[in-house]
PDB file of C-alpha atoms and ligand atoms in Angstrom:
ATOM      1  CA  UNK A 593      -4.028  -4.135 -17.006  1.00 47.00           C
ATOM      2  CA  UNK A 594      -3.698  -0.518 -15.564  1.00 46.00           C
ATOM      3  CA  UNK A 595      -3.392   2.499 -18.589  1.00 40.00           C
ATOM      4  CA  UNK A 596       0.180   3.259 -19.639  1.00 33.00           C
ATOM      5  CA  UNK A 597       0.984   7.190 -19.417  1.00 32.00           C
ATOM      6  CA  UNK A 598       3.946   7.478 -21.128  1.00 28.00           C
ATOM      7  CA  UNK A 599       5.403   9.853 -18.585  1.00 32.00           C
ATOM      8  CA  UNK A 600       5.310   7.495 -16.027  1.00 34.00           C
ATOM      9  CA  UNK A 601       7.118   4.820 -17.985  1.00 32.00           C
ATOM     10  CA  UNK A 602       9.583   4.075 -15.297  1.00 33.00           C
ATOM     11  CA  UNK A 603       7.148   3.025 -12.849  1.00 40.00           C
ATOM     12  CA  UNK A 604       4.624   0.785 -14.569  1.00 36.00           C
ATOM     13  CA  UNK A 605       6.854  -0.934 -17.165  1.00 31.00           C
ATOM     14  CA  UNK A 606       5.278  -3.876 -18.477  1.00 33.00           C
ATOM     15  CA  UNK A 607       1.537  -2.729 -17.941  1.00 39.00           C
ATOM     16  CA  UNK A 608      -0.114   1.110 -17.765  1.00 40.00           C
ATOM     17  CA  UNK A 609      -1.442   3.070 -15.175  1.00 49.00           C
ATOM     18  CA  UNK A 610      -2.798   6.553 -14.469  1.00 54.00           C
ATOM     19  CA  UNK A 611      -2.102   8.222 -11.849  1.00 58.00           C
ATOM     20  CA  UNK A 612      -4.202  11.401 -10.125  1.00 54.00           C
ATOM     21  CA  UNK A 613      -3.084  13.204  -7.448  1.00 53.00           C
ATOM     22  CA  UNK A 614      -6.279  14.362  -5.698  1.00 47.00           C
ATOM     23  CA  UNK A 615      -5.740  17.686  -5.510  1.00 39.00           C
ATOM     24  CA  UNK A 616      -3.823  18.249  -8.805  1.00 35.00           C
ATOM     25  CA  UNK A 617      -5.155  16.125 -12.014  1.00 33.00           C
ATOM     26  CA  UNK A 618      -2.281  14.738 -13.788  1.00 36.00           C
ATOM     27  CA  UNK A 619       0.105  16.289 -11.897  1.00 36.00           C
ATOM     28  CA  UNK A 620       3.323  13.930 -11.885  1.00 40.00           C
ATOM     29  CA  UNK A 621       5.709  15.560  -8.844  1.00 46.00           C
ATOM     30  CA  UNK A 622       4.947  12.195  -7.025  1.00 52.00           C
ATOM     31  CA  UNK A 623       8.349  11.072  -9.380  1.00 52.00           C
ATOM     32  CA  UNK A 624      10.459  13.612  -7.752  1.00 50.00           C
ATOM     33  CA  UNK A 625       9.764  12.323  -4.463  1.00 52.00           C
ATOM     34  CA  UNK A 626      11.160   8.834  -5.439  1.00 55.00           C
ATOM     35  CA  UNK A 627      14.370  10.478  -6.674  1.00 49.00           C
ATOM     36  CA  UNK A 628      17.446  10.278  -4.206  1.00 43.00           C
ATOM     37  CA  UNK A 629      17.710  13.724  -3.015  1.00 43.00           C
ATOM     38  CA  UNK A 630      14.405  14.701  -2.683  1.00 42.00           C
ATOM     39  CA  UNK A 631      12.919  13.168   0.286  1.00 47.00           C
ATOM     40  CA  UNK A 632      15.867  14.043   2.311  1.00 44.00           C
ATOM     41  CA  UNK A 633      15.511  18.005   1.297  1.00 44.00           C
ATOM     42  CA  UNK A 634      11.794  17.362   1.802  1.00 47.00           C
ATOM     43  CA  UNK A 635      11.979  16.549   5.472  1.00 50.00           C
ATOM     44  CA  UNK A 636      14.841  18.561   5.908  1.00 55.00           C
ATOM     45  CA  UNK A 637      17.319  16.111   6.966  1.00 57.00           C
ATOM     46  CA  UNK A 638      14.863  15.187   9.680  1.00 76.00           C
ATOM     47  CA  UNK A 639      13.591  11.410   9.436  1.00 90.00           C
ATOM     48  CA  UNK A 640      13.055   8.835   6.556  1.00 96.00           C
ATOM     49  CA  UNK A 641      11.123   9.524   3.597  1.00 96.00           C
ATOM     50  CA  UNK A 642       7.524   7.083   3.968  1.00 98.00           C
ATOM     51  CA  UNK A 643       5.007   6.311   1.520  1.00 98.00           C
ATOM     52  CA  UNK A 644       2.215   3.985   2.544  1.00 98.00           C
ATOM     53  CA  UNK A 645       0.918   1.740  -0.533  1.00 98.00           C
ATOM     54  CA  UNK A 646      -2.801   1.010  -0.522  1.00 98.00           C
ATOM     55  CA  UNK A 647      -5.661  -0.618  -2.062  1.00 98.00           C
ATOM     56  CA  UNK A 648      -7.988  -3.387  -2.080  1.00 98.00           C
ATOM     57  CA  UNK A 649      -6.908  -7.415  -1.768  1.00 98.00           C
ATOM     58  CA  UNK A 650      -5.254  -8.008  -5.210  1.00 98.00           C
ATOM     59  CA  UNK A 651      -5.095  -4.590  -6.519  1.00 98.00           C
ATOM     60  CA  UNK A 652      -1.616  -4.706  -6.692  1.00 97.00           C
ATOM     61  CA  UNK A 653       0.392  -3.465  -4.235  1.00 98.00           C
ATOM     62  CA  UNK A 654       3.332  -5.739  -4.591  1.00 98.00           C
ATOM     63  CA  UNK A 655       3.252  -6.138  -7.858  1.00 97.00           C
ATOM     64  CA  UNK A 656       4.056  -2.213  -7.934  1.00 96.00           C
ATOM     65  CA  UNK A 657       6.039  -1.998  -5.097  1.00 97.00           C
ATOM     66  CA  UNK A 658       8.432  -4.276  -7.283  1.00 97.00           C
ATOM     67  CA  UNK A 659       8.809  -1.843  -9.750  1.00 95.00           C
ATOM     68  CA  UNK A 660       9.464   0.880  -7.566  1.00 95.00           C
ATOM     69  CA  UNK A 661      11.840  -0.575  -5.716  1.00 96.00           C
ATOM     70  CA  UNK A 662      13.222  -1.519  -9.025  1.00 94.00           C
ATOM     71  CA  UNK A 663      13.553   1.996 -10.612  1.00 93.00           C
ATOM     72  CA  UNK A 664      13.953   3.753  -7.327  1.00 92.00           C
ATOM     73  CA  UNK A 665      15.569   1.930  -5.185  1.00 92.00           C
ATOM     74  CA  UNK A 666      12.690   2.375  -2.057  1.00 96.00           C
ATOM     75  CA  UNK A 667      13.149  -0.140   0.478  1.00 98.00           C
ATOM     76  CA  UNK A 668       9.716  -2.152   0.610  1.00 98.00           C
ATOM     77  CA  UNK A 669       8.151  -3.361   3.341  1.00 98.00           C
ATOM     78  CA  UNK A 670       4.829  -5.430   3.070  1.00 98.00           C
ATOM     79  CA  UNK A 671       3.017  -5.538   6.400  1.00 98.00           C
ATOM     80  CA  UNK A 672       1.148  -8.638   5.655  1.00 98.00           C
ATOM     81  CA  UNK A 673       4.067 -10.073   4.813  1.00 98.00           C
ATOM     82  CA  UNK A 674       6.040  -8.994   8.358  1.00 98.00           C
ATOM     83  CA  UNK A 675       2.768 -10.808   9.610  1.00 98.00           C
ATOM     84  CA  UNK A 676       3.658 -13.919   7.692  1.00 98.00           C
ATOM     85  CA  UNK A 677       6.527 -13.838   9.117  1.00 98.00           C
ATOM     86  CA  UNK A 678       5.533 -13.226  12.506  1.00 97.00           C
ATOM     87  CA  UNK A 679       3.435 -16.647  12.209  1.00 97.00           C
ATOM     88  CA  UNK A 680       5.834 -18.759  10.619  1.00 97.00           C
ATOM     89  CA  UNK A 681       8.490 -17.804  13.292  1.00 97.00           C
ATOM     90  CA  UNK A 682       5.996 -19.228  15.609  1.00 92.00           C
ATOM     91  CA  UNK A 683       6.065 -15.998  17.765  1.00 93.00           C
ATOM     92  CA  UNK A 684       3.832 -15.520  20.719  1.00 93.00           C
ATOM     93  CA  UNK A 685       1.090 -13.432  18.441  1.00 94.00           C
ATOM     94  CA  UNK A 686       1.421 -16.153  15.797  1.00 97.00           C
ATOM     95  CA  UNK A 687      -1.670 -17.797  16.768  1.00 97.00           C
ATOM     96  CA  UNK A 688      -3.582 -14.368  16.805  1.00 97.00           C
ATOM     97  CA  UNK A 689      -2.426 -13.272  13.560  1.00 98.00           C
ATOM     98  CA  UNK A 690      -2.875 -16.513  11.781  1.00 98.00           C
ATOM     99  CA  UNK A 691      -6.433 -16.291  13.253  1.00 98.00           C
ATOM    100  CA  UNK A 692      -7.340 -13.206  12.052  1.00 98.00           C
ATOM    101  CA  UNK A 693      -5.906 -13.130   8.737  1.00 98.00           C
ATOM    102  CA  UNK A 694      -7.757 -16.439   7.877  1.00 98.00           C
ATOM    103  CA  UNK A 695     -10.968 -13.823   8.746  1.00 98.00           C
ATOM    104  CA  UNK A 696      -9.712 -11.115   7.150  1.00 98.00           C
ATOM    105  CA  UNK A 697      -9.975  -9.179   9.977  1.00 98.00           C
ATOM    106  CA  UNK A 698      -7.171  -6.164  11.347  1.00 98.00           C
ATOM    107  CA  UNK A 699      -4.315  -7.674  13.520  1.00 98.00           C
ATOM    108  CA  UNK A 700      -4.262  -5.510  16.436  1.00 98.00           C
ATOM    109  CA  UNK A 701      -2.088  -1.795  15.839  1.00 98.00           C
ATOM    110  CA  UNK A 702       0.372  -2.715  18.457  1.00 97.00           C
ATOM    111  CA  UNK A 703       1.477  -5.696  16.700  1.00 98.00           C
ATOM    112  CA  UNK A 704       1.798  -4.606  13.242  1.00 98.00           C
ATOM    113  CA  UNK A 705       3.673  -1.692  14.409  1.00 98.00           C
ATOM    114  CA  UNK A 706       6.285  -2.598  16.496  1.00 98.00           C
ATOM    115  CA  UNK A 707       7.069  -5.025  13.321  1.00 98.00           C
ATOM    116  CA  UNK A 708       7.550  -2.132  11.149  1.00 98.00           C
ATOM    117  CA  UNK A 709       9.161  -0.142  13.816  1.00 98.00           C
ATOM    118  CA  UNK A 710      11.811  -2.868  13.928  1.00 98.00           C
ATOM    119  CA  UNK A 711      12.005  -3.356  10.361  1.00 98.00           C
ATOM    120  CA  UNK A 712      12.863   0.744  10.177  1.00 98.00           C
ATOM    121  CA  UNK A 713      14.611   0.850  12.550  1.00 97.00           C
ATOM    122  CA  UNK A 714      17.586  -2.004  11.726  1.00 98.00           C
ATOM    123  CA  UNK A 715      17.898  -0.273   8.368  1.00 97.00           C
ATOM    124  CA  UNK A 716      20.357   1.995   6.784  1.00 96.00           C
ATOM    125  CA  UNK A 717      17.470   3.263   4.472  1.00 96.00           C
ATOM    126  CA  UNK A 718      15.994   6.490   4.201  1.00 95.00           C
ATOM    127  CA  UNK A 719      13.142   5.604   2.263  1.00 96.00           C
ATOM    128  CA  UNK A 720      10.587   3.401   2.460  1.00 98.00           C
ATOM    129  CA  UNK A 721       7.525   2.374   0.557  1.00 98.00           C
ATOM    130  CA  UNK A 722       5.214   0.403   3.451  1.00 98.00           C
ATOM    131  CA  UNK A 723       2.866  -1.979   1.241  1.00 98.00           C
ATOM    132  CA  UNK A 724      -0.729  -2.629   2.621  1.00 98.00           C
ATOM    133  CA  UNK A 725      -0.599  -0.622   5.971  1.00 99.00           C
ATOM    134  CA  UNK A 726      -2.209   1.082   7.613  1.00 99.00           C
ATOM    135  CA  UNK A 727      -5.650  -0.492   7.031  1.00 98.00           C
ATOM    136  CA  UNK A 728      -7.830   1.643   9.746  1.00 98.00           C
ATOM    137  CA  UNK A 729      -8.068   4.680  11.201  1.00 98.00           C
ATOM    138  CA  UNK A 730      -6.835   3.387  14.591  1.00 98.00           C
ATOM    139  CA  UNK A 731      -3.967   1.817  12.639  1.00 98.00           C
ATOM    140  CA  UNK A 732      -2.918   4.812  11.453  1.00 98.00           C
ATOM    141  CA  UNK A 733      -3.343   6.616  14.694  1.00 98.00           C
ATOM    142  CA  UNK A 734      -1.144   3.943  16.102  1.00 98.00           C
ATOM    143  CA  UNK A 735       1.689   4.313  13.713  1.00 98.00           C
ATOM    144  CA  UNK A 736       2.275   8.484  14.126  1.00 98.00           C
ATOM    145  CA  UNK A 737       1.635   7.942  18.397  1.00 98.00           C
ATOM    146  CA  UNK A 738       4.440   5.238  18.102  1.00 97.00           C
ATOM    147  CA  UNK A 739       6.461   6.329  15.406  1.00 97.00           C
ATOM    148  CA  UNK A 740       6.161  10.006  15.659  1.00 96.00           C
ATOM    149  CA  UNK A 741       5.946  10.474  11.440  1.00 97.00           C
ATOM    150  CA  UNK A 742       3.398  11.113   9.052  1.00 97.00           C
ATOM    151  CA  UNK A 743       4.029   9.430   5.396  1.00 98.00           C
ATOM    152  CA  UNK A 744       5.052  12.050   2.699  1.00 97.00           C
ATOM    153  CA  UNK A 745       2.922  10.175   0.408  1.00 97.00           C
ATOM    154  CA  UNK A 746      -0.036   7.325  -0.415  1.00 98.00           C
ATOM    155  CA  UNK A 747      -0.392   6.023  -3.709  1.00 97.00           C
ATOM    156  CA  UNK A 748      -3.952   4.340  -4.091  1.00 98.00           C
ATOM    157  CA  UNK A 749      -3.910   1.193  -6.114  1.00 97.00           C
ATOM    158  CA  UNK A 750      -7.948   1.655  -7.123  1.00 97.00           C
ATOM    159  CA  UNK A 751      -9.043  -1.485  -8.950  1.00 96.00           C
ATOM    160  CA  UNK A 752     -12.450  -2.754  -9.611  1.00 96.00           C
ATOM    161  CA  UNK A 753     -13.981  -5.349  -7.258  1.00 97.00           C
ATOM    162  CA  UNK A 754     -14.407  -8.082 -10.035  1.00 97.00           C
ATOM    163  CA  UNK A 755     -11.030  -7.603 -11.017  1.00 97.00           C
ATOM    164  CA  UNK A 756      -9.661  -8.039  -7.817  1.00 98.00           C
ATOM    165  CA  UNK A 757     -11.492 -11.292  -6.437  1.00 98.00           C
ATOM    166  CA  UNK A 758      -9.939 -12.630  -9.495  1.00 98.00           C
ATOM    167  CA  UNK A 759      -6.473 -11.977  -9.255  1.00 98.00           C
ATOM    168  CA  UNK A 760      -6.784 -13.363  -5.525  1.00 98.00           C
ATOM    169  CA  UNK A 761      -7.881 -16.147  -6.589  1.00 98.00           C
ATOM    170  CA  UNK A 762      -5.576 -16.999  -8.685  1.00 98.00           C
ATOM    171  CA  UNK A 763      -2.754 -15.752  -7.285  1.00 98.00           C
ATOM    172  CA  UNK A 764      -1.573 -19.455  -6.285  1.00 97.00           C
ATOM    173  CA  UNK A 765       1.077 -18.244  -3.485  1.00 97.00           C
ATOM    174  CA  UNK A 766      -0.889 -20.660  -0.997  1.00 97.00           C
ATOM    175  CA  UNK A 767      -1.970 -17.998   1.689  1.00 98.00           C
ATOM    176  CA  UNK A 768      -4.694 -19.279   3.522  1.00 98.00           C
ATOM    177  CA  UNK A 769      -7.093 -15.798   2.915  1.00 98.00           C
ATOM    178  CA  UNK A 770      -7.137 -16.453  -1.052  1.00 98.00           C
ATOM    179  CA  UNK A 771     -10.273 -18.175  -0.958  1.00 98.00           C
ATOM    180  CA  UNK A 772     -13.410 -16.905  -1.635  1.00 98.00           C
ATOM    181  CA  UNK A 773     -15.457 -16.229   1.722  1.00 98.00           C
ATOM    182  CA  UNK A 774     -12.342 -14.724   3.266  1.00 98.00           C
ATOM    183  CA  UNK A 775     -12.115 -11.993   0.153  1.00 98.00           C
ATOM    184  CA  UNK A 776     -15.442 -11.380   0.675  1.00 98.00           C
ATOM    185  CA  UNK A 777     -14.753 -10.307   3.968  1.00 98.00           C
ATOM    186  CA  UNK A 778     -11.410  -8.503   3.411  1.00 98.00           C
ATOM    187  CA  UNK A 779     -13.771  -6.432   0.475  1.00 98.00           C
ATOM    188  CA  UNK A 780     -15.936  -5.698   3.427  1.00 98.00           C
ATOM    189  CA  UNK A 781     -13.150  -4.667   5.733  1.00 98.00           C
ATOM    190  CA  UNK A 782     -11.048  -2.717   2.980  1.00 98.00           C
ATOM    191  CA  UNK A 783     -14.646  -0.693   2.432  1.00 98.00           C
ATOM    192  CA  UNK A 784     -15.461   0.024   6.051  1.00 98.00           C
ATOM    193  CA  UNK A 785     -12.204   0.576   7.510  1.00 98.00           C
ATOM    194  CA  UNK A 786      -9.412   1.408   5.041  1.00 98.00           C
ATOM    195  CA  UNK A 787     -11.513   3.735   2.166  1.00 98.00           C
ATOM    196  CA  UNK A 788     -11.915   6.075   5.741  1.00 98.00           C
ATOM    197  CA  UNK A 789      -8.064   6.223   5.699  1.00 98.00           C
ATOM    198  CA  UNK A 790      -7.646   6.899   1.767  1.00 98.00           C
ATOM    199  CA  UNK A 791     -10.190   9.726   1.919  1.00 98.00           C
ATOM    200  CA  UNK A 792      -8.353  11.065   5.218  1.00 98.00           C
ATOM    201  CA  UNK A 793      -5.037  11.502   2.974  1.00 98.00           C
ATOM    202  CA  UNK A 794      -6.704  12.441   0.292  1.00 97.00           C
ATOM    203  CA  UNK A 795      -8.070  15.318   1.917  1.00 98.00           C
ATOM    204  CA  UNK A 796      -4.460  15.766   3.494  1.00 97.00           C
ATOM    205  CA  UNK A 797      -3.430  16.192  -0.153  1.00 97.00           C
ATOM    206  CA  UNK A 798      -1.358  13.598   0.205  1.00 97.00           C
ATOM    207  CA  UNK A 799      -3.301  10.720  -1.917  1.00 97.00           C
ATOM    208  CA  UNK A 800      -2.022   9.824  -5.480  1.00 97.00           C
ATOM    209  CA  UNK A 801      -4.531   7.708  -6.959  1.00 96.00           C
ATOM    210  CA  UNK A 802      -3.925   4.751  -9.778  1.00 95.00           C
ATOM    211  CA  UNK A 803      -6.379   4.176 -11.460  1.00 92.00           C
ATOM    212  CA  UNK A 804      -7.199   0.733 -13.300  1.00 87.00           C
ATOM    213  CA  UNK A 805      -7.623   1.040 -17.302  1.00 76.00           C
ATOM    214  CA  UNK A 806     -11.314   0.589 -17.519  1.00 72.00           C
ATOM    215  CA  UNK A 807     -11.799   3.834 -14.894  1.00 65.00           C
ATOM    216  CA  UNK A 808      -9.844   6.093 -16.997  1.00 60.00           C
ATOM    217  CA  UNK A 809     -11.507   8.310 -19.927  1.00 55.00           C
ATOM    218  CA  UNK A 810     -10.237   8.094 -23.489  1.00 51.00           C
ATOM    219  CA  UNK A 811      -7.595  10.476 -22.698  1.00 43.00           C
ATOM    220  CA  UNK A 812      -4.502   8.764 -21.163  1.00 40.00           C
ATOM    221  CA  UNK A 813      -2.401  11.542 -21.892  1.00 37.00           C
TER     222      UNK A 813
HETATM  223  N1  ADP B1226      -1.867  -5.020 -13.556  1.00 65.23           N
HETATM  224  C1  ADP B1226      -2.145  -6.307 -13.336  1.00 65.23           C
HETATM  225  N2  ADP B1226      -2.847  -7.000 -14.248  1.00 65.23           N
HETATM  226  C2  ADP B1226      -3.141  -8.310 -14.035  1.00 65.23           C
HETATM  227  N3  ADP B1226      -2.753  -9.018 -12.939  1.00 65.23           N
HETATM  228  C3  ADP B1226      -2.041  -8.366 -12.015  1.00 65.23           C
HETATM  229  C4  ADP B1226      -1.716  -6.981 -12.147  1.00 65.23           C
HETATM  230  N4  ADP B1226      -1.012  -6.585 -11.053  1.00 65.23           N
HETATM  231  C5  ADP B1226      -0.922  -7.661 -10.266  1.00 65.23           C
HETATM  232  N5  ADP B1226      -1.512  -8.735 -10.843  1.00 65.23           N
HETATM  233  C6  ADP B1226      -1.616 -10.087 -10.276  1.00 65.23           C
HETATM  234  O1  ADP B1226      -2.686 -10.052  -9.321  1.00 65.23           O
HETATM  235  C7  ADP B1226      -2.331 -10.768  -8.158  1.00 65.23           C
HETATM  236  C8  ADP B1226      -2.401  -9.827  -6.961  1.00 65.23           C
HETATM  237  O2  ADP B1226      -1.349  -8.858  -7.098  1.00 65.23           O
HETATM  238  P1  ADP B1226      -0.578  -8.330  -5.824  1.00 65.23           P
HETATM  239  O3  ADP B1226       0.498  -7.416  -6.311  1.00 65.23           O
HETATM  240  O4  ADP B1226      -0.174  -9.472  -4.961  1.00 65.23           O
HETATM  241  O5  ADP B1226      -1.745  -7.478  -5.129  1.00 65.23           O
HETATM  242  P2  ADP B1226      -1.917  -6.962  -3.655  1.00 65.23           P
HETATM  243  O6  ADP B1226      -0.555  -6.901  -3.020  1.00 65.23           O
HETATM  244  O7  ADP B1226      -2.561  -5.623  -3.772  1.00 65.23           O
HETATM  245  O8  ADP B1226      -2.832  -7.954  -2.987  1.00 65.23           O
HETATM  246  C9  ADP B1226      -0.956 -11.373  -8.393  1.00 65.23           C
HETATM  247  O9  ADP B1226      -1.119 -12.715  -8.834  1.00 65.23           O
HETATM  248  C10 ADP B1226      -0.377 -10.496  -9.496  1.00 65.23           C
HETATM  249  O10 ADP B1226       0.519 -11.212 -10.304  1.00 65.23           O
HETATM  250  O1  UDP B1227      -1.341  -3.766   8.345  1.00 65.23           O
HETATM  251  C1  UDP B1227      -1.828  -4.879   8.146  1.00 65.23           C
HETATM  252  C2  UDP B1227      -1.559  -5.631   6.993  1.00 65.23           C
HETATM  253  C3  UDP B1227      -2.155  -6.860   6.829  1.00 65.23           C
HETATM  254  N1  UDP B1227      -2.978  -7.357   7.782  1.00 65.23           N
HETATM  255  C4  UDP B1227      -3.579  -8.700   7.644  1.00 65.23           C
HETATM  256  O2  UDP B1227      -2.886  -9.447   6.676  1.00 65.23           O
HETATM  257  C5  UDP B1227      -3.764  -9.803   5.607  1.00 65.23           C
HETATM  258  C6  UDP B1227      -2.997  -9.864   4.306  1.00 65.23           C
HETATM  259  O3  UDP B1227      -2.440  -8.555   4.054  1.00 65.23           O
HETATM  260  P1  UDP B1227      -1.667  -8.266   2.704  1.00 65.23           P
HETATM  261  O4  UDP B1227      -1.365  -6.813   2.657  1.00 65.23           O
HETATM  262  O5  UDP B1227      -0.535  -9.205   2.561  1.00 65.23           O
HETATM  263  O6  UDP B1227      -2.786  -8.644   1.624  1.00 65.23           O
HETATM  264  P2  UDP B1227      -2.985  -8.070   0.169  1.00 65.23           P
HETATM  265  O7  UDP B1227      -3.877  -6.868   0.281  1.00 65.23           O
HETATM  266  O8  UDP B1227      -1.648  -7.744  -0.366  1.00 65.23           O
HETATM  267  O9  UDP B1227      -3.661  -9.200  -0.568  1.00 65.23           O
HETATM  268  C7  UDP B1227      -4.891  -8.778   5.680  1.00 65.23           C
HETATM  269  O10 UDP B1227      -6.101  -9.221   5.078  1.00 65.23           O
HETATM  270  C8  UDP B1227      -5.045  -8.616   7.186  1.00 65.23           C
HETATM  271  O11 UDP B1227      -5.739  -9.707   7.764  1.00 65.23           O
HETATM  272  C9  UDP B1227      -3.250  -6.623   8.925  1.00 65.23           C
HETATM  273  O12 UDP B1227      -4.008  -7.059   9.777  1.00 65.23           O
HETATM  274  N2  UDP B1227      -2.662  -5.409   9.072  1.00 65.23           N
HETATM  275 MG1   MG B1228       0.198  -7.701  -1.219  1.00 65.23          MG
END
């Protein structure tokens, strides 16, 4: 369950959440940003309005993403699920990527990229929410060298280990990294390699953080 704040009703529907921008406490103009005029006065006209979703295996990433698309009409793309894809198309890097997501490892920039890149690119959209990426540093580096943009925003899905070893494990969607040794090691690689890009935004002041009931204080406003 994540905390309901009332003001964010739209977003969370059936279960709560708090969000924190990192900069601002309980500041909620991360809504106005999902509106349809804003992110085209934000960026002037110039570009698509990106938000990069992250957090831990099983935080909930999709499950939010839903929503949001839902209320706000973002068009969602899920690069582990471009990867998918890529692997059940049988494409020359389906080997690779089926390799390295059964060790939870970091499919090289390059690839994951370019498959967003397309996916941007043959859309009419003009805002997307991109669910699970990027996952390093270098990953990120990758996508503004390639795609020349920054996102506008992150939201942080910040969930409690415990918690999320058992939604991925009972998830029952039949990926072959829902077992236990490989969520060990996607812990391991969300810790090492993806908390370095969280606090990087966050320090951009770009990082909204949502946090999972048991984190937040009494007062869920
Ligand atoms: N707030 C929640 N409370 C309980 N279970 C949840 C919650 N959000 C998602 N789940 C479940 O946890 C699992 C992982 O969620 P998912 O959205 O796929 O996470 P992620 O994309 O971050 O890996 C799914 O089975 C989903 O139904
Ligand atoms: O940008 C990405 C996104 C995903 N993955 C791989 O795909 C797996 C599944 O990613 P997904 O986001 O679907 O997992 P979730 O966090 O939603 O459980 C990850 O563990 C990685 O091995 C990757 O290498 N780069
Ligand atoms: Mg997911």
């Amino acid at each position: 369950m994540w905390r309901r704040a009332a003001s964010l009703s739209p977003f969370i529907s059936s279960s709560g959440s708090l969000i924190r921008n990192h900069q601002t406490a309980y500041n909620f103009k991360i809504w106005e940003s999902f509106t349809t005029e804003i992110p085209t006065q934000v960026k002037g006209g110039k570009g698509p309005f990106i938000c990069f979703v992250l957090g831990g295996p099983g935080s909930g990433k999709g499950t939010q993403c839903a929503k949001i698309v839902k209320n706000y009409g973002l068009t969602h793309l899920s690069a582990g699920e471009l990867l998918r894809r890529e692997i059940a198309s049988n494409s020359e890097y389906g080997t690779t990527i089926l390799n390295t997501i059964k060790e939870g490892k970091i499919v090289p920039s390059e690839v994951t990229v370019s498959l967003i890149q397309k996916e941007m690119e043959s859309s009419d959209s003009k805002k997307f929410l991109i669910d699970g990426f990027p996952r390093s540093e270098e990953n990120r580096a990758a996508f503004e060298r390639i795609m020349g943009a920054e996102p506008d925003i992150v939201l942080f899905f910040d969930c409690p280990e415990e918690e999320m070893v058992n939604r991925v494990l009972n998830r029952n969607e039949g990926r072959v990294d829902d077992n236990i040794d490989t969520v060990r090691k996607r812990l391991q690689v969300f810790k090492a390699l993806n908390l370095p890009v969280i606090n990087y935004y966050a320090r951009r002041g770009k990082l909204y953080t949502v946090l999972h009931t048991d984190q937040c204080s009494g007062n869920s406003r």
